[in-house]
Amino acid sequence: MKLLVVYCHPCSESFGASIRDTALRALDKAGHEVRLLDLYAQGFNPVMSAEERRGYHEPGSNEAPVAEHLAELRWCEGLIFIHPTWWYGPPAMLKGWLERVWVPHATFTMPENGKAIGPVLTQIRLLGVISTLGSPWWWWTLFMKAPGRNILLRGLKSLCAPRCRTMWLALHRLDETTEKQRRHFLAKVEKKLASLKN
């Protein structure tokens, strides 16, 4: 598959960087064509300007500020996000990427005649998220209802292929984990990604 890995963490020494490297290695070994989009390393600006907002619904011209990122989305058949979960959702950098890059007409059709928004990027048939969280599983899932996961794996899924597959891998209570537990999680990531099929 053509896979776009969207990585988001500001610190090069983070555990997230280890997850990123493990993921890229596993996907390459499995024979996938992989591109990395490292939002912090590329200096992506997550802030939507007033001018962008005013032109948000204009077909074609709304693509200009983020044309390179849209080209990557149109290229890929699978999208894998690697990021920490902060305040129950993706980092502001990644949230800003979603808001600026996933624009109407290029990534979804606008609702009309009572119909909901529709998919445009129907070549994307896999959505995956690998995240670390400080909260315990039960708090994140049962009490908070997993808002960050829902944004990426429910919200974006409706804009992709009708039978788009999803994948979620999470390491909870990151601040309390041992080195052994982190190594175990990296092995889990490697095994899961190595088994991805077309």
mmCIF file of C-alpha atoms in Angstrom:
data_model
loop_
_atom_site.group_PDB
_atom_site.id
_atom_site.type_symbol
_atom_site.label_atom_id
_atom_site.label_comp_id
_atom_site.label_asym_id
_atom_site.label_seq_id
_atom_site.Cartn_x
_atom_site.Cartn_y
_atom_site.Cartn_z
ATOM 1 C CA MET A 1 0.000 0.000 0.000
ATOM 2 C CA LYS A 2 0.921 3.654 -0.300
ATOM 3 C CA LEU A 3 0.991 4.746 3.319
ATOM 4 C CA LEU A 4 1.299 8.259 4.705
ATOM 5 C CA VAL A 5 2.552 8.403 8.294
ATOM 6 C CA VAL A 6 1.585 11.662 9.998
ATOM 7 C CA TYR A 7 3.834 12.146 13.004
ATOM 8 C CA CYS A 8 3.286 14.827 15.619
ATOM 9 C CA HIS A 9 5.543 15.423 18.620
ATOM 10 C CA PRO A 10 7.740 18.431 19.401
ATOM 11 C CA CYS A 11 10.543 16.543 21.182
ATOM 12 C CA SER A 12 13.080 14.489 19.235
ATOM 13 C CA GLU A 13 13.930 12.417 22.334
ATOM 14 C CA SER A 14 10.313 11.433 23.050
ATOM 15 C CA PHE A 15 9.010 7.881 23.208
ATOM 16 C CA GLY A 16 6.860 8.926 20.284
ATOM 17 C CA ALA A 17 10.022 9.132 18.180
ATOM 18 C CA SER A 18 10.744 5.502 19.042
ATOM 19 C CA ILE A 19 7.223 4.579 17.971
ATOM 20 C CA ARG A 20 7.698 6.489 14.708
ATOM 21 C CA ASP A 21 10.992 4.754 13.926
ATOM 22 C CA THR A 22 9.567 1.330 14.781
ATOM 23 C CA ALA A 23 6.537 1.956 12.593
ATOM 24 C CA LEU A 24 8.543 3.142 9.599
ATOM 25 C CA ARG A 25 10.895 0.179 9.869
ATOM 26 C CA ALA A 26 8.029 -2.336 10.104
ATOM 27 C CA LEU A 27 6.102 -0.840 7.190
ATOM 28 C CA ASP A 28 9.184 -0.696 4.988
ATOM 29 C CA LYS A 29 10.065 -4.284 5.836
ATOM 30 C CA ALA A 30 6.525 -5.358 4.923
ATOM 31 C CA GLY A 31 7.016 -3.848 1.452
ATOM 32 C CA HIS A 32 4.722 -0.832 1.696
ATOM 33 C CA GLU A 33 5.537 2.459 0.007
ATOM 34 C CA VAL A 34 5.799 4.911 2.883
ATOM 35 C CA ARG A 35 6.030 8.671 3.193
ATOM 36 C CA LEU A 36 6.552 10.512 6.471
ATOM 37 C CA LEU A 37 4.879 13.801 7.276
ATOM 38 C CA ASP A 38 6.564 15.132 10.427
ATOM 39 C CA LEU A 39 4.530 18.210 11.302
ATOM 40 C CA TYR A 40 6.949 19.752 13.800
ATOM 41 C CA ALA A 41 10.064 19.001 11.762
ATOM 42 C CA GLN A 42 8.469 20.598 8.715
ATOM 43 C CA GLY A 43 7.412 23.655 10.676
ATOM 44 C CA PHE A 44 3.750 23.281 9.764
ATOM 45 C CA ASN A 45 1.675 26.270 10.842
ATOM 46 C CA PRO A 46 -1.481 24.921 12.510
ATOM 47 C CA VAL A 47 -3.180 28.323 12.772
ATOM 48 C CA MET A 48 -5.881 29.082 10.249
ATOM 49 C CA SER A 49 -5.677 32.717 9.167
ATOM 50 C CA ALA A 50 -8.670 35.003 8.763
ATOM 51 C CA GLU A 51 -8.094 34.976 5.010
ATOM 52 C CA GLU A 52 -8.111 31.180 4.916
ATOM 53 C CA ARG A 53 -11.304 31.036 6.941
ATOM 54 C CA ARG A 54 -13.069 33.500 4.667
ATOM 55 C CA GLY A 55 -12.107 31.411 1.630
ATOM 56 C CA TYR A 56 -12.646 28.050 3.337
ATOM 57 C CA HIS A 57 -15.621 27.057 1.158
ATOM 58 C CA GLU A 58 -14.216 28.265 -2.174
ATOM 59 C CA PRO A 59 -13.417 25.241 -4.386
ATOM 60 C CA GLY A 60 -9.866 25.264 -5.700
ATOM 61 C CA SER A 61 -8.636 28.434 -4.046
ATOM 62 C CA ASN A 62 -9.131 26.902 -0.592
ATOM 63 C CA GLU A 63 -6.501 24.309 -1.527
ATOM 64 C CA ALA A 64 -3.714 26.770 -2.305
ATOM 65 C CA PRO A 65 -2.351 27.285 1.243
ATOM 66 C CA VAL A 66 -2.069 23.520 1.855
ATOM 67 C CA ALA A 67 -1.585 22.172 -1.668
ATOM 68 C CA GLU A 68 1.471 20.047 -0.787
ATOM 69 C CA HIS A 69 -0.365 18.343 2.065
ATOM 70 C CA LEU A 70 -3.410 17.666 -0.089
ATOM 71 C CA ALA A 71 -1.131 16.094 -2.690
ATOM 72 C CA GLU A 72 0.089 13.665 -0.021
ATOM 73 C CA LEU A 73 -3.481 12.795 0.970
ATOM 74 C CA ARG A 74 -4.430 12.179 -2.654
ATOM 75 C CA TRP A 75 -1.367 9.960 -3.088
ATOM 76 C CA CYS A 76 -1.909 7.680 -0.122
ATOM 77 C CA GLU A 77 -4.091 4.602 0.271
ATOM 78 C CA GLY A 78 -3.604 4.428 4.012
ATOM 79 C CA LEU A 79 -3.090 7.024 6.701
ATOM 80 C CA ILE A 80 -1.369 6.317 10.015
ATOM 81 C CA PHE A 81 -1.210 8.920 12.769
ATOM 82 C CA ILE A 82 1.429 8.735 15.501
ATOM 83 C CA HIS A 83 0.946 11.261 18.286
ATOM 84 C CA PRO A 84 0.562 11.701 22.033
ATOM 85 C CA THR A 85 -2.903 12.274 23.441
ATOM 86 C CA TRP A 86 -2.987 15.532 25.384
ATOM 87 C CA TRP A 87 -6.126 16.751 27.121
ATOM 88 C CA TYR A 88 -8.049 13.810 25.646
ATOM 89 C CA GLY A 89 -7.284 14.686 22.040
ATOM 90 C CA PRO A 90 -4.529 15.153 19.477
ATOM 91 C CA PRO A 91 -1.938 17.906 20.021
ATOM 92 C CA ALA A 92 -2.891 21.380 18.793
ATOM 93 C CA MET A 93 -0.422 20.967 15.916
ATOM 94 C CA LEU A 94 -2.283 17.911 14.598
ATOM 95 C CA LYS A 95 -5.719 19.403 15.238
ATOM 96 C CA GLY A 96 -4.635 22.465 13.264
ATOM 97 C CA TRP A 97 -3.453 20.214 10.436
ATOM 98 C CA LEU A 98 -6.889 18.612 10.272
ATOM 99 C CA GLU A 99 -8.619 21.980 10.275
ATOM 100 C CA ARG A 100 -6.407 23.545 7.614
ATOM 101 C CA VAL A 101 -5.783 20.592 5.294
ATOM 102 C CA TRP A 102 -9.088 18.702 5.294
ATOM 103 C CA VAL A 103 -10.936 21.402 3.380
ATOM 104 C CA PRO A 104 -14.322 21.186 1.634
ATOM 105 C CA HIS A 105 -14.509 19.876 -1.931
ATOM 106 C CA ALA A 106 -10.924 18.547 -1.773
ATOM 107 C CA THR A 107 -11.527 16.089 1.082
ATOM 108 C CA PHE A 108 -15.303 16.030 1.519
ATOM 109 C CA THR A 109 -18.443 17.247 -0.208
ATOM 110 C CA MET A 110 -20.556 19.870 1.492
ATOM 111 C CA PRO A 111 -24.000 18.876 2.788
ATOM 112 C CA GLU A 112 -26.919 19.852 0.595
ATOM 113 C CA ASN A 113 -30.602 18.984 0.289
ATOM 114 C CA GLY A 114 -30.597 17.535 3.788
ATOM 115 C CA LYS A 115 -27.734 15.137 3.070
ATOM 116 C CA ALA A 116 -24.649 14.873 5.262
ATOM 117 C CA ILE A 117 -21.121 15.586 4.075
ATOM 118 C CA GLY A 118 -19.784 12.982 1.659
ATOM 119 C CA PRO A 119 -16.425 11.295 1.039
ATOM 120 C CA VAL A 120 -13.915 12.437 -1.557
ATOM 121 C CA LEU A 121 -10.710 10.606 -0.591
ATOM 122 C CA THR A 122 -12.188 7.207 -1.349
ATOM 123 C CA GLN A 123 -8.810 5.705 -2.250
ATOM 124 C CA ILE A 124 -7.908 5.791 1.467
ATOM 125 C CA ARG A 125 -8.905 2.382 2.760
ATOM 126 C CA LEU A 126 -6.953 2.279 6.012
ATOM 127 C CA LEU A 127 -6.888 4.681 8.955
ATOM 128 C CA GLY A 128 -4.617 3.914 11.878
ATOM 129 C CA VAL A 129 -3.668 5.692 15.081
ATOM 130 C CA ILE A 130 -0.824 4.926 17.461
ATOM 131 C CA SER A 131 -0.939 7.068 20.572
ATOM 132 C CA THR A 132 0.371 7.391 24.098
ATOM 133 C CA LEU A 133 -1.801 8.571 26.950
ATOM 134 C CA GLY A 134 -1.220 9.557 30.540
ATOM 135 C CA SER A 135 -4.680 8.443 31.610
ATOM 136 C CA PRO A 136 -5.684 4.871 32.468
ATOM 137 C CA TRP A 137 -7.699 2.914 29.926
ATOM 138 C CA TRP A 138 -10.911 2.954 31.922
ATOM 139 C CA TRP A 139 -10.893 6.738 32.387
ATOM 140 C CA TRP A 140 -10.158 7.440 28.726
ATOM 141 C CA THR A 141 -12.582 4.900 27.294
ATOM 142 C CA LEU A 142 -15.456 4.565 29.748
ATOM 143 C CA PHE A 143 -15.618 7.991 31.382
ATOM 144 C CA MET A 144 -14.335 10.316 28.629
ATOM 145 C CA LYS A 145 -15.604 8.194 25.699
ATOM 146 C CA ALA A 146 -12.282 8.371 23.808
ATOM 147 C CA PRO A 147 -12.735 11.766 22.091
ATOM 148 C CA GLY A 148 -9.349 11.816 20.333
ATOM 149 C CA ARG A 149 -9.861 8.366 18.854
ATOM 150 C CA ASN A 150 -13.327 9.342 17.654
ATOM 151 C CA ILE A 151 -12.049 12.440 15.850
ATOM 152 C CA LEU A 152 -9.588 10.423 13.774
ATOM 153 C CA LEU A 153 -11.224 7.020 13.411
ATOM 154 C CA ARG A 154 -14.863 8.062 13.150
ATOM 155 C CA GLY A 155 -14.746 11.618 11.866
ATOM 156 C CA LEU A 156 -12.174 10.990 9.141
ATOM 157 C CA LYS A 157 -13.425 7.504 8.300
ATOM 158 C CA SER A 158 -16.629 8.958 6.866
ATOM 159 C CA LEU A 159 -14.503 10.875 4.326
ATOM 160 C CA CYS A 160 -12.599 7.815 3.085
ATOM 161 C CA ALA A 161 -13.419 4.541 1.330
ATOM 162 C CA PRO A 162 -16.819 3.049 2.236
ATOM 163 C CA ARG A 163 -15.176 0.011 3.836
ATOM 164 C CA CYS A 164 -12.173 1.826 5.263
ATOM 165 C CA ARG A 165 -10.468 -0.279 7.934
ATOM 166 C CA THR A 166 -9.345 1.264 11.198
ATOM 167 C CA MET A 167 -6.576 0.439 13.656
ATOM 168 C CA TRP A 168 -5.974 1.805 17.160
ATOM 169 C CA LEU A 169 -2.908 1.073 19.292
ATOM 170 C CA ALA A 170 -2.486 2.888 22.588
ATOM 171 C CA LEU A 171 -0.118 2.833 25.528
ATOM 172 C CA HIS A 172 -1.915 4.137 28.611
ATOM 173 C CA ARG A 173 -0.359 5.496 31.811
ATOM 174 C CA LEU A 174 2.793 6.358 29.875
ATOM 175 C CA ASP A 175 4.364 8.246 32.776
ATOM 176 C CA GLU A 176 4.201 5.119 34.936
ATOM 177 C CA THR A 177 5.443 2.577 32.393
ATOM 178 C CA THR A 178 8.675 0.669 32.798
ATOM 179 C CA GLU A 179 11.263 0.233 30.086
ATOM 180 C CA LYS A 180 10.091 -3.353 29.710
ATOM 181 C CA GLN A 181 6.501 -2.213 29.127
ATOM 182 C CA ARG A 182 7.614 0.324 26.550
ATOM 183 C CA ARG A 183 9.680 -2.285 24.715
ATOM 184 C CA HIS A 184 6.659 -4.600 24.769
ATOM 185 C CA PHE A 185 4.512 -1.869 23.220
ATOM 186 C CA LEU A 186 7.064 -1.224 20.477
ATOM 187 C CA ALA A 187 7.076 -4.938 19.706
ATOM 188 C CA LYS A 188 3.276 -4.838 19.506
ATOM 189 C CA VAL A 189 3.443 -1.904 17.087
ATOM 190 C CA GLU A 190 6.004 -3.680 14.934
ATOM 191 C CA LYS A 191 3.981 -6.894 14.803
ATOM 192 C CA LYS A 192 0.726 -5.112 13.969
ATOM 193 C CA LEU A 193 2.181 -2.977 11.199
ATOM 194 C CA ALA A 194 4.189 -5.820 9.735
ATOM 195 C CA SER A 195 0.920 -7.734 9.287
ATOM 196 C CA LEU A 196 -0.941 -4.975 7.430
ATOM 197 C CA LYS A 197 -2.389 -6.183 4.155
ATOM 198 C CA ASN A 198 -3.557 -4.369 1.068
#
